[in-house]
C-alpha cells in the first residue's frame, strides 16, 4: 500500500527533468492550475535538479532565475503550447546512491540533502516530479532520504508523473508526447519514401529509443517504412555473445552485426523482386548499446552511466555497411543514406491525445496529493483516462533502486503488426 501524509498542502513545487516531450506544458500547467484553484502557491523549479543539487544555506534560491511562481495569467494558453515552461536538465542528485545502505552515507547522499534543503527553504508541502525512469529513481531516493530523517524533521510527500517519448515506462500504457513524436517522425519517413523512390535509393533512419523500440516501431508503422528493427529484435539469429572478462568468463549479448546487415540486404533484394528499388529502414538508437565492444571504446557517458549514443552515429555506420554488403552480394551499387531522427520530435506541437493524457496526469498529481493524501506514488492513466496511483515500491527494485524497462514483447500483436506491414523476407 502507498504511504499516506497528513499535510494541508499550501505550497507545492513542480520540477521537470530529462529530455523534452510534447505536451510537457499540459502536464505542468494543469497540475499548477489545480492547486492555484485551491488557493495554494505553486513554484516551478527551473531546469530540473541543476540548481537544487548545488543549494547551500549561503546561496538561497533566487526567484526568476531558480524558480518561478505560477499565476493564472502565466498559465493562459499554456496547455497546448510547445517546449517546457520551466526548462529541464539531466542533473542526477542520486547518482551515487545505488542501494538502501548508501542512504546512510553522508557523502553519497550529500546532493540529495542539498535538494531537500533547497525545497525546504521554499517551505514546500509537496513535490511533483515529472520525468523519465531516471527521474523516477531520483524521486524514490529523495523519498527514502526523508524516511531516514529524524522523527521531528520536515517532510514533504512526492508524486511522480511519467514522461518519455520512448514510451518504455512500466506502470502506464502510453506516456504523454509519444503519439506526437511518432507522428512527427512518421511524416519525415513518408517524405523520405518519395525521395528514395525518385532516386532509387534507401534511407536508414535512426529513431530515439535507448532501451526499447516503441518509437521506432510506431514511426515505421505510421510512416510506411520498409523495415524496422530495435533492441527487442537482437535475439536468436541476430544476437551473439561476447566475452568481456576472460578471467571470469563474463559475457554480454551483442548484435550479430553481419547477420543484421544481411537481413537488411535481404529486404532490399525482396523489394527488387517486387519491382521496387527503394525504401526506408528504421532502427532504434538503443541498438548501439549492443554493438561489439570495439565500437564502444572511448565513448563518453552521462550522469546516469549511459553511453553517448548520438556520438556513435549508428545510422551512418550501418548505412555504409549495408551499401557495401549489397554491392558484395549483387555486384551493383545502391545509395543508402543514414539519418538520425528524434530531436525535432521532442518539442513538436502536441496532438490532442497527448494534451488530454498530459492534462489528466497533471490533475492526477493534485488528486493524489490532496484527495488521496498519497506519498511516493506515480500517477498512471488507462482505459478512458482512468487514474491509478502506483507505489514507487512496485516500480523500483528495492535492492538496486533501479526501474524496469517496458519492452515490446516478442510476438505480441503490436510486434507482429510491424512484421505484417513491412516487406516480407522470410518466404
mmCIF file of C-alpha atoms in Angstrom, residues 14 53 90 109 117 140 143 243 275 318 325 367 410 423 426:
data_model
loop_
_atom_site.group_PDB
_atom_site.id
_atom_site.type_symbol
_atom_site.label_atom_id
_atom_site.label_comp_id
_atom_site.label_asym_id
_atom_site.label_seq_id
_atom_site.Cartn_x
_atom_site.Cartn_y
_atom_site.Cartn_z
ATOM 1 C CA UNK A 14 6.799 21.274 -9.709
ATOM 2 C CA UNK A 53 21.735 19.991 -6.326
ATOM 3 C CA UNK A 90 19.707 15.943 -16.713
ATOM 4 C CA UNK A 109 23.568 11.445 -0.084
ATOM 5 C CA UNK A 117 17.262 21.642 1.944
ATOM 6 C CA UNK A 140 12.176 7.444 -4.921
ATOM 7 C CA UNK A 143 11.514 9.956 -0.519
ATOM 8 C CA UNK A 243 33.355 -12.418 -23.626
ATOM 9 C CA UNK A 275 9.863 -4.066 -58.799
ATOM 10 C CA UNK A 318 25.069 0.865 -40.617
ATOM 11 C CA UNK A 325 27.173 -5.656 -48.384
ATOM 12 C CA UNK A 367 -5.815 14.269 -6.761
ATOM 13 C CA UNK A 410 8.367 -10.512 -28.908
ATOM 14 C CA UNK A 423 8.492 -6.034 -46.751
ATOM 15 C CA UNK A 426 11.056 -14.849 -44.757
#
